[in-house]
GROMACS .gro file of C-alpha atoms in nm:
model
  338
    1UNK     CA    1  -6.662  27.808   0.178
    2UNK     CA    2  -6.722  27.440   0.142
    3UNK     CA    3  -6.968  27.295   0.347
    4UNK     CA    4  -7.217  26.932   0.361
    5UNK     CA    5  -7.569  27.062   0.415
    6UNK     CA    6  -7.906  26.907   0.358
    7UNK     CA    7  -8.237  27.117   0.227
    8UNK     CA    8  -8.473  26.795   0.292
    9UNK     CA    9  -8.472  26.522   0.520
   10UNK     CA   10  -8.444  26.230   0.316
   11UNK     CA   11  -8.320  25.798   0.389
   12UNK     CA   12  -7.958  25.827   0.361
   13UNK     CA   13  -7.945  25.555   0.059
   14UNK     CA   14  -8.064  25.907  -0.149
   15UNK     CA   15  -7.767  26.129  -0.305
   16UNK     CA   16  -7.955  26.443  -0.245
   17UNK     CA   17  -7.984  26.314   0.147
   18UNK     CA   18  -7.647  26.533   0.183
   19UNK     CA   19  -7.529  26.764  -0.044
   20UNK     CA   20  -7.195  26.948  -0.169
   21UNK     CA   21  -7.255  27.322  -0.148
   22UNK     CA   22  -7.119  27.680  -0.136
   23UNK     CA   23  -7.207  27.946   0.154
   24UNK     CA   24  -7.119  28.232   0.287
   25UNK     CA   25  -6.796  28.226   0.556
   26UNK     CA   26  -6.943  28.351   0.878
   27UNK     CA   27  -6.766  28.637   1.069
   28UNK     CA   28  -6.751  28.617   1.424
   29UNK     CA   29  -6.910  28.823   1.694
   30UNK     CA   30  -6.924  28.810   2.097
   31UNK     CA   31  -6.764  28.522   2.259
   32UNK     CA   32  -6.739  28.335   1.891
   33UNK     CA   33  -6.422  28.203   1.729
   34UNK     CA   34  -6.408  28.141   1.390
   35UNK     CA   35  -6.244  27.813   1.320
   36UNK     CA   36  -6.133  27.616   1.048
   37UNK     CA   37  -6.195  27.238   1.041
   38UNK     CA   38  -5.948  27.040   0.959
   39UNK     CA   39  -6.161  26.669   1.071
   40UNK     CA   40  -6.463  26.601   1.185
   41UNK     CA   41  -6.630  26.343   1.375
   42UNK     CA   42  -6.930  26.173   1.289
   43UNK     CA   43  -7.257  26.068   1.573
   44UNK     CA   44  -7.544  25.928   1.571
   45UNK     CA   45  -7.725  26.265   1.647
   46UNK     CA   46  -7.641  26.347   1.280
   47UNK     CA   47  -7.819  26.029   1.199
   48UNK     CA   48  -8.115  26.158   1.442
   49UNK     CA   49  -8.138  26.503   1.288
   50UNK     CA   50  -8.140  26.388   0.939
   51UNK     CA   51  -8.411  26.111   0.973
   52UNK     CA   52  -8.625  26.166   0.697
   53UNK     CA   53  -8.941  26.408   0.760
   54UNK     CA   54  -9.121  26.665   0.597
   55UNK     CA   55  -8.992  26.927   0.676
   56UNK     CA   56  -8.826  27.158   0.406
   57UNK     CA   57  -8.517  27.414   0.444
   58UNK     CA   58  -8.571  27.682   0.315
   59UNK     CA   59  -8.164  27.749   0.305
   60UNK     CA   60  -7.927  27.470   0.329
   61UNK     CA   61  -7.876  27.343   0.675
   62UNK     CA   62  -7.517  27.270   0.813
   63UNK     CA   63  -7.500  26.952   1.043
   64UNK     CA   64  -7.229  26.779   1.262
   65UNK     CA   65  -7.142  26.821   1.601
   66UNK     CA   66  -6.769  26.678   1.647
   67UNK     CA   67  -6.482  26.913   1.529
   68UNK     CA   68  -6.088  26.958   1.534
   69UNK     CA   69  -5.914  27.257   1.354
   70UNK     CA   70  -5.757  27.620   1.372
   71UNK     CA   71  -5.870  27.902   1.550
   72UNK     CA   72  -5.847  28.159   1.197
   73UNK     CA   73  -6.050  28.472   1.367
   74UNK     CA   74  -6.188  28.583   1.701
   75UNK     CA   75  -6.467  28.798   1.808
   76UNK     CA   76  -6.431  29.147   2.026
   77UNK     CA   77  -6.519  28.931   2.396
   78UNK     CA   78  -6.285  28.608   2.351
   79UNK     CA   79  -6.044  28.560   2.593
   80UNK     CA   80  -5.955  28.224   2.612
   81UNK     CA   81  -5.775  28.149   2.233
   82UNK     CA   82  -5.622  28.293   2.005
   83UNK     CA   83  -5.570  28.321   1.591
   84UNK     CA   84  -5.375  27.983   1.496
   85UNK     CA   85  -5.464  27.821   1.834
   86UNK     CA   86  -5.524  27.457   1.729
   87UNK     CA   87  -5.890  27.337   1.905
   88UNK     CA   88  -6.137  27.083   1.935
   89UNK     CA   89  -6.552  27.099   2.048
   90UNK     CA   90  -6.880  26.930   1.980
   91UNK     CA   91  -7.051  27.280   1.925
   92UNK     CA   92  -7.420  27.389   1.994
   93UNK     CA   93  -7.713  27.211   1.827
   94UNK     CA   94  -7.912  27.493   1.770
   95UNK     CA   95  -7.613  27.704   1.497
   96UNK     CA   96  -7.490  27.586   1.195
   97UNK     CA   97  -7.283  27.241   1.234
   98UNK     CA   98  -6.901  27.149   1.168
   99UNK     CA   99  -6.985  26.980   0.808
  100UNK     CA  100  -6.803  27.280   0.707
  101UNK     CA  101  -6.475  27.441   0.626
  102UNK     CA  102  -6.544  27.710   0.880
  103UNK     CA  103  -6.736  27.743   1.175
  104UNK     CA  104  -6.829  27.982   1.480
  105UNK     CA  105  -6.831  27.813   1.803
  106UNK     CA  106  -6.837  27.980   2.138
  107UNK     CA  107  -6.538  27.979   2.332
  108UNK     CA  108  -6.645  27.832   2.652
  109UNK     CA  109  -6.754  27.478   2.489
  110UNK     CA  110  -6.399  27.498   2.322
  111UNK     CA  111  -6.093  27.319   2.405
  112UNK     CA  112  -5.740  27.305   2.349
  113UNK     CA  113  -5.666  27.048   2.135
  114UNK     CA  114  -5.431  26.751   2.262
  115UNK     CA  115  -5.106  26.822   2.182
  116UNK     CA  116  -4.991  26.463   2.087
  117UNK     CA  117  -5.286  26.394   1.859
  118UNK     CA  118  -5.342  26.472   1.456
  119UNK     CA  119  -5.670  26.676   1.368
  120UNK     CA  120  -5.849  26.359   1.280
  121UNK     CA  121  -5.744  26.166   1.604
  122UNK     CA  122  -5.893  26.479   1.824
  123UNK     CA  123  -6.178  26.513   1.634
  124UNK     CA  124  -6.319  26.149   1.769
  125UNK     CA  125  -6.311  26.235   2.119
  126UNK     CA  126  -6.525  26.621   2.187
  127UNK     CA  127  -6.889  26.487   2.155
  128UNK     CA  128  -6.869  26.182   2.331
  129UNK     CA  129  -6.630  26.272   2.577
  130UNK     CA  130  -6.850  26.591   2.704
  131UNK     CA  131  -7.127  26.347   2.727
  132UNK     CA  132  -6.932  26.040   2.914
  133UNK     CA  133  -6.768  26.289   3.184
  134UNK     CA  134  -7.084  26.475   3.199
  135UNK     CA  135  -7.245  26.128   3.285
  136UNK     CA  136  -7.023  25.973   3.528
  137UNK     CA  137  -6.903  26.293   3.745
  138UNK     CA  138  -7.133  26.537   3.734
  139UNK     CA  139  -7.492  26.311   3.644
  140UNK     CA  140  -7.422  25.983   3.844
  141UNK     CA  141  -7.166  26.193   4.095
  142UNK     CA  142  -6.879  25.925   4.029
  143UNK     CA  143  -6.666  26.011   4.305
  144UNK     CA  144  -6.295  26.031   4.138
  145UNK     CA  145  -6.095  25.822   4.349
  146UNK     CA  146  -6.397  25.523   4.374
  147UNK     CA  147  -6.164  25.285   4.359
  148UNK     CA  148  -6.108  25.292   4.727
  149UNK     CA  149  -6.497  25.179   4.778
  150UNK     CA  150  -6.463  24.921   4.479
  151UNK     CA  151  -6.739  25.035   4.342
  152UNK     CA  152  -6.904  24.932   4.000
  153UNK     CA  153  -7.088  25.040   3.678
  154UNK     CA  154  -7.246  24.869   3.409
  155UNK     CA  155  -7.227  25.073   3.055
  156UNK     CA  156  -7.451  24.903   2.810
  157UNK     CA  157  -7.333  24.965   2.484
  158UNK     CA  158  -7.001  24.960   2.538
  159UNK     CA  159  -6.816  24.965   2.176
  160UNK     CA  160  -6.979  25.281   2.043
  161UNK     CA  161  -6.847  25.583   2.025
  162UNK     CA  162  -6.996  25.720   2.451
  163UNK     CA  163  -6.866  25.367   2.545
  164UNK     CA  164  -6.551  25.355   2.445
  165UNK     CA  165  -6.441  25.668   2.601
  166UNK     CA  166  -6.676  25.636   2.931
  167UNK     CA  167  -6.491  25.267   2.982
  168UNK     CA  168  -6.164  25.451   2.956
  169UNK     CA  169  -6.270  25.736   3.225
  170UNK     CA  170  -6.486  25.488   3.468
  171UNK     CA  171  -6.146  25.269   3.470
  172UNK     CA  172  -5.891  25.517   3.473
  173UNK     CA  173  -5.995  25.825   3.606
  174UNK     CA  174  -6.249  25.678   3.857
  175UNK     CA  175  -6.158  25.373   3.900
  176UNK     CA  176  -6.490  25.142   3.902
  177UNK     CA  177  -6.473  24.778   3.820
  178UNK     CA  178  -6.638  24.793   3.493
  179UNK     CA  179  -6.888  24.524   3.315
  180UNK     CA  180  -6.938  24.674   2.956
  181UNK     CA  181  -7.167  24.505   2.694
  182UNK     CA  182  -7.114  24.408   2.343
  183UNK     CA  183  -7.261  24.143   2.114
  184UNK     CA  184  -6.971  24.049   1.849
  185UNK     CA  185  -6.631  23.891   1.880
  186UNK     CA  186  -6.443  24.274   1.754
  187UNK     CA  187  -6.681  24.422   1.976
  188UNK     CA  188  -6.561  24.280   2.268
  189UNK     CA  189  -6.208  24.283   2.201
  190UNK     CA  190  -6.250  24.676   2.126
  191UNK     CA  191  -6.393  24.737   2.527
  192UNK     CA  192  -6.152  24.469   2.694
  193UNK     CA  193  -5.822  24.660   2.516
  194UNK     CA  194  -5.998  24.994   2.621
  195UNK     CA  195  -5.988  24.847   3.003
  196UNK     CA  196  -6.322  24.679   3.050
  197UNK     CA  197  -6.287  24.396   3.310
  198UNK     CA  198  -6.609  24.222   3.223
  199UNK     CA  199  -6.820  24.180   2.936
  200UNK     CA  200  -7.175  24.061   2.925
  201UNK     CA  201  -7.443  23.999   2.614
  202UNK     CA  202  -7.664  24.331   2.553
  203UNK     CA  203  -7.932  24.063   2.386
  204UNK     CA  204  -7.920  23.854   2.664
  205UNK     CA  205  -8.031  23.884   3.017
  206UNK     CA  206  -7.821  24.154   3.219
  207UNK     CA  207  -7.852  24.064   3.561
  208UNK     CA  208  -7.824  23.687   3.510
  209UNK     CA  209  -7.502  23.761   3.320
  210UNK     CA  210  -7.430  23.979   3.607
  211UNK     CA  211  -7.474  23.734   3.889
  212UNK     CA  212  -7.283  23.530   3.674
  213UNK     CA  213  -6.935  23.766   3.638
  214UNK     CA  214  -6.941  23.791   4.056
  215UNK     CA  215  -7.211  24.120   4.071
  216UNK     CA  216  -7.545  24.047   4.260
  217UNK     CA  217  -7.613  24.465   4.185
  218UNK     CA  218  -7.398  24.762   4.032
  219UNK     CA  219  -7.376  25.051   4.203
  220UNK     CA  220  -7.389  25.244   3.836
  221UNK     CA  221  -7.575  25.183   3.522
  222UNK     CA  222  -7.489  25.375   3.252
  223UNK     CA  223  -7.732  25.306   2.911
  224UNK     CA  224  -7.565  25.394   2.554
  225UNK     CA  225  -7.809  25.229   2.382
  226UNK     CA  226  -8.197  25.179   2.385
  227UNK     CA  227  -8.349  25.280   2.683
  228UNK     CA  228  -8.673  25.137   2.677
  229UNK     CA  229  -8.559  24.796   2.639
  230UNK     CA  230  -8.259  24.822   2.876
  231UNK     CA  231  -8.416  25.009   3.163
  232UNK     CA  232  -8.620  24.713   3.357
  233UNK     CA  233  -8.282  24.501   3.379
  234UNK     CA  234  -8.103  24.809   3.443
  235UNK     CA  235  -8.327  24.847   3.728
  236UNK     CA  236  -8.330  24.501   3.853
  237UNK     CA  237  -7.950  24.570   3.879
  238UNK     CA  238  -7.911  24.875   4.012
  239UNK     CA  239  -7.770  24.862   4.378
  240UNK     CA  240  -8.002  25.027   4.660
  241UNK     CA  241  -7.951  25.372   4.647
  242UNK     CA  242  -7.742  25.342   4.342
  243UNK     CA  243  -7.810  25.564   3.994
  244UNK     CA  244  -7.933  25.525   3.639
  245UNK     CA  245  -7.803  25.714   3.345
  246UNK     CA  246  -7.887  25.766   2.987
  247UNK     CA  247  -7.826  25.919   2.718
  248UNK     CA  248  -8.113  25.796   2.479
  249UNK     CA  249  -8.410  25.926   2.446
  250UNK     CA  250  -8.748  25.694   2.541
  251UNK     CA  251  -9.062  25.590   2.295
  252UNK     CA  252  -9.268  25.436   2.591
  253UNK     CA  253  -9.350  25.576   2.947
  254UNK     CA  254  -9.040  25.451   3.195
  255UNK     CA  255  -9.190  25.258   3.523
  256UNK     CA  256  -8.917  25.444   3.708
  257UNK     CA  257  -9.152  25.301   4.010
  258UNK     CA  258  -8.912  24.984   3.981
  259UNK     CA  259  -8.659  25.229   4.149
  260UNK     CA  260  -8.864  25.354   4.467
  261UNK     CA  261  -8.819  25.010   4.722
  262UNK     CA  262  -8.418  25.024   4.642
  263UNK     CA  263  -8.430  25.464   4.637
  264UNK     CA  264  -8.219  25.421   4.389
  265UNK     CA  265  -8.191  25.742   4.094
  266UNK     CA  266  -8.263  25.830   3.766
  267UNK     CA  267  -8.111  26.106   3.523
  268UNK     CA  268  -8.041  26.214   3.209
  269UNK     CA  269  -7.745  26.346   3.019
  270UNK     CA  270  -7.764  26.576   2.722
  271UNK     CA  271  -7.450  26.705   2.605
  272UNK     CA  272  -7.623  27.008   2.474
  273UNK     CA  273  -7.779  27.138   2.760
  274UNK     CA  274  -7.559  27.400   2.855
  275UNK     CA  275  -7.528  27.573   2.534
  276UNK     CA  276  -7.855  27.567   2.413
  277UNK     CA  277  -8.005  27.715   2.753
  278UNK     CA  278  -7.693  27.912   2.781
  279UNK     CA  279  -7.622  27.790   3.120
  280UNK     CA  280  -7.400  27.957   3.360
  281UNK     CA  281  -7.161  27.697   3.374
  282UNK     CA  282  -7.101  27.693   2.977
  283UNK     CA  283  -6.797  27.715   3.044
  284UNK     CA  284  -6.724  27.377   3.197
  285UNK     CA  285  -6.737  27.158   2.889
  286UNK     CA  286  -6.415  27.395   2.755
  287UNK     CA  287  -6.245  27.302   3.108
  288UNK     CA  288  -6.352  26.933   3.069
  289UNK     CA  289  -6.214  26.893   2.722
  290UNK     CA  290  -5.872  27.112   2.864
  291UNK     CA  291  -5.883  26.826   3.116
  292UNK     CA  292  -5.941  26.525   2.870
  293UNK     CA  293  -5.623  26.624   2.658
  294UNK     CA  294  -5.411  26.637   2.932
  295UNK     CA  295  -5.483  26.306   3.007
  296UNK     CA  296  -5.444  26.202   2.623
  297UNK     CA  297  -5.109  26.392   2.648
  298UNK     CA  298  -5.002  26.195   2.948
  299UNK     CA  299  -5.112  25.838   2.734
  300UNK     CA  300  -5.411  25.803   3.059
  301UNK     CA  301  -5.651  25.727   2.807
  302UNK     CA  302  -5.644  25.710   2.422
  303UNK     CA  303  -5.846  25.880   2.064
  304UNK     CA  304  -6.167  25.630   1.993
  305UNK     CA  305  -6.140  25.691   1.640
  306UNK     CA  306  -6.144  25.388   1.482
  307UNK     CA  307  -6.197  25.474   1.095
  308UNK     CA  308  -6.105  25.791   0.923
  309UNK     CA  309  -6.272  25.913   0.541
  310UNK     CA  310  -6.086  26.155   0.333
  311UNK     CA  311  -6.169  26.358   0.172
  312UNK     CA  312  -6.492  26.550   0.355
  313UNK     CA  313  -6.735  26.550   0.115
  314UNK     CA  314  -7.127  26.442   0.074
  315UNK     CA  315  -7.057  26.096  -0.039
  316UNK     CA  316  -6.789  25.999   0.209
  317UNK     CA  317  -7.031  26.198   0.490
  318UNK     CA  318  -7.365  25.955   0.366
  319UNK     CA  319  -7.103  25.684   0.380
  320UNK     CA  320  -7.077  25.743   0.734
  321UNK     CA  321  -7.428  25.791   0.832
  322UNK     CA  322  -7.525  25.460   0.644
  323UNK     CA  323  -7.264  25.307   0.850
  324UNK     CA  324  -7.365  25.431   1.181
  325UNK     CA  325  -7.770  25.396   1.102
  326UNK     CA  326  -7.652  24.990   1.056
  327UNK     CA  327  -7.593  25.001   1.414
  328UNK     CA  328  -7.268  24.819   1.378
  329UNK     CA  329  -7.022  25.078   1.424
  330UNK     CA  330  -6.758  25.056   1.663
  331UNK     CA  331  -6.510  25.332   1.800
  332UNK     CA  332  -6.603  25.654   1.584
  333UNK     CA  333  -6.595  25.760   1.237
  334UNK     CA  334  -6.434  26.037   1.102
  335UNK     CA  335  -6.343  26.239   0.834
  336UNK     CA  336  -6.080  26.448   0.721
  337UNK     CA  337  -5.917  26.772   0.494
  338UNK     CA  338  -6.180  26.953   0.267
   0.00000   0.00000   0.00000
């Protein structure tokens, strides 16, 4: 099969950074479905795992954690699909990626696909939606009918690819007044057409801009982007007894004393969790994604993609990367047919 893989971890500006190859098509076992991809989405955890190190493969190594295709095989245990069932998933960090034409993927942390959407609209959402309902209803326990208490939550980063789908479920789904950051003209446009009712500067100061939009506090902060820069404003805006999320990782120590006078909370989200500690609630992020194209179906909320690459290949997949590493990026990226 066809498949983008690396064997070093080089700066993404270098054509041997990703690579064309030929492997093996995997058979599946257990719980597995083999699937092939039709589109895939692109992350900045590729980005993340790529970032040039030292570290040599000693076989090619399979990245990418956003895919939409057709279920092609199943192993002896699955239940849930069947052969030509069309699907969508993020996958499970620690097995080979979806830079390929086929992949296995457990069947709990797969969904059905939405019926009303191509391969390459579907494959924008898994990743980021898993992480933004993760975040909101099961990390910050974003009750779903909030609206009723008014209550409201600041994303920071709002345009990227978590953003644009957590403004779309904190508005529509949950119904929180929602302040969402972002720095450019397009930027802003994108999160006020995907429902945002307030946007503030990320570069400038948060809870001045705040206090300025109406909000002396929020009773949700929800940080996309840089953690260790955002977190003192986030916590100078969180409401007493309110709750910090993220979703990116720290460099420095976090004074998370800054929450104790207001007992307000801090967590973390980690799309991954489940399947690589093979929790017993795997099975949820199928249900959520079952959920999330239902609500696609019904035209609730909408695909984030916002550019799509054809064909998938090495070059159009560093394309990507470069793109996303720029920091500029706004919806997600993703490519299409082998």
């Amino acid at each position: 099969m066809k498949a983008i893989a690396l064997t070093q971890y080089l700066p993404i500006d270098n054509p041997e950074s990703l690579l064309d190859v030929q492997l093996d098509k995997p058979a599946p076992q257990g719980r597995d479905l083999l699937v092939e991809i039709k589109a895939i989405g692109v992350n900045p955890v590729d980005v993340k795992v790529r970032a040039p190190k030292d570290t040599i493969e000693k076989k090619p190594r399979v990245l990418g954690w956003d895919a939409a295709g057709v279920v092609q095989a199943v192993g002896p245990e699955v239940s849930r699909f069947k052969v030509g069932d069309r699907v969508f998933y993020a996958g499970d960090i620690t097995r080979p990626g979806s830079n390929s034409e086929f992949q296995l993927v457990d069947e709990r942390i797969v969904g059905n696909m939405p019926q009303s959407l191509s391969f390459e609209q579907a494959a924008a959402l898994p990743l980021t939606t898993i992480t933004a309902w993760e975040a909101l209803f099961e990390r910050l326990h974003v009750p779903p009918a909030a609206a009723a208490s008014a209550k409201s939550i600041l994303i920071i980063g709002g345009a990227g690819g978590v953003g644009s789908i957590a403004i779309q479920l904190a508005v529509k789904v949950a119904g929180l007044k929602v302040i969402a950051t972002a720095s450019r003209p397009e930027s802003e446009k994108w999160v006020r057409e995907l429902g945002a009712q307030h946007v503030i500067n990320h570069f400038g100061d948060l809870p001045a801009q705040l206090k300025q939009q109406g909000f002396d506090n929020v009773d949700y902060v929800l940080i996309l982007n840089d953690t260790d820069r955002h977190f003192p404003a986030a916590a100078a805006a969180i409401a007493p007894q309110g709750m910090i999320c993220t979703i990116v990782e720290n460099d420095a120590p976090l004074d998370v004393s800054l929450l104790k006078a207001k007992s307000a909370g801090f967590i973390w989200e980690f799309m991954f969790t489940r399947s690589m500690f093979q929790t017993a609630d795997m099975q949820q992020q199928g249900n959520l994604l079952d959920q999330v194209a239902r609500l696609i179906d019904k035209q609730v909320i909408v695909t984030t993609v916002n550019q799509v690459l054809s064909p998938i290949n090495a070059a159009n997949l560093r394309l990507a990367h470069a793109t996303l590493e720029g920091g500029r990026a706004i919806g997600k990226i993703v490519l299409k047919d082998f």
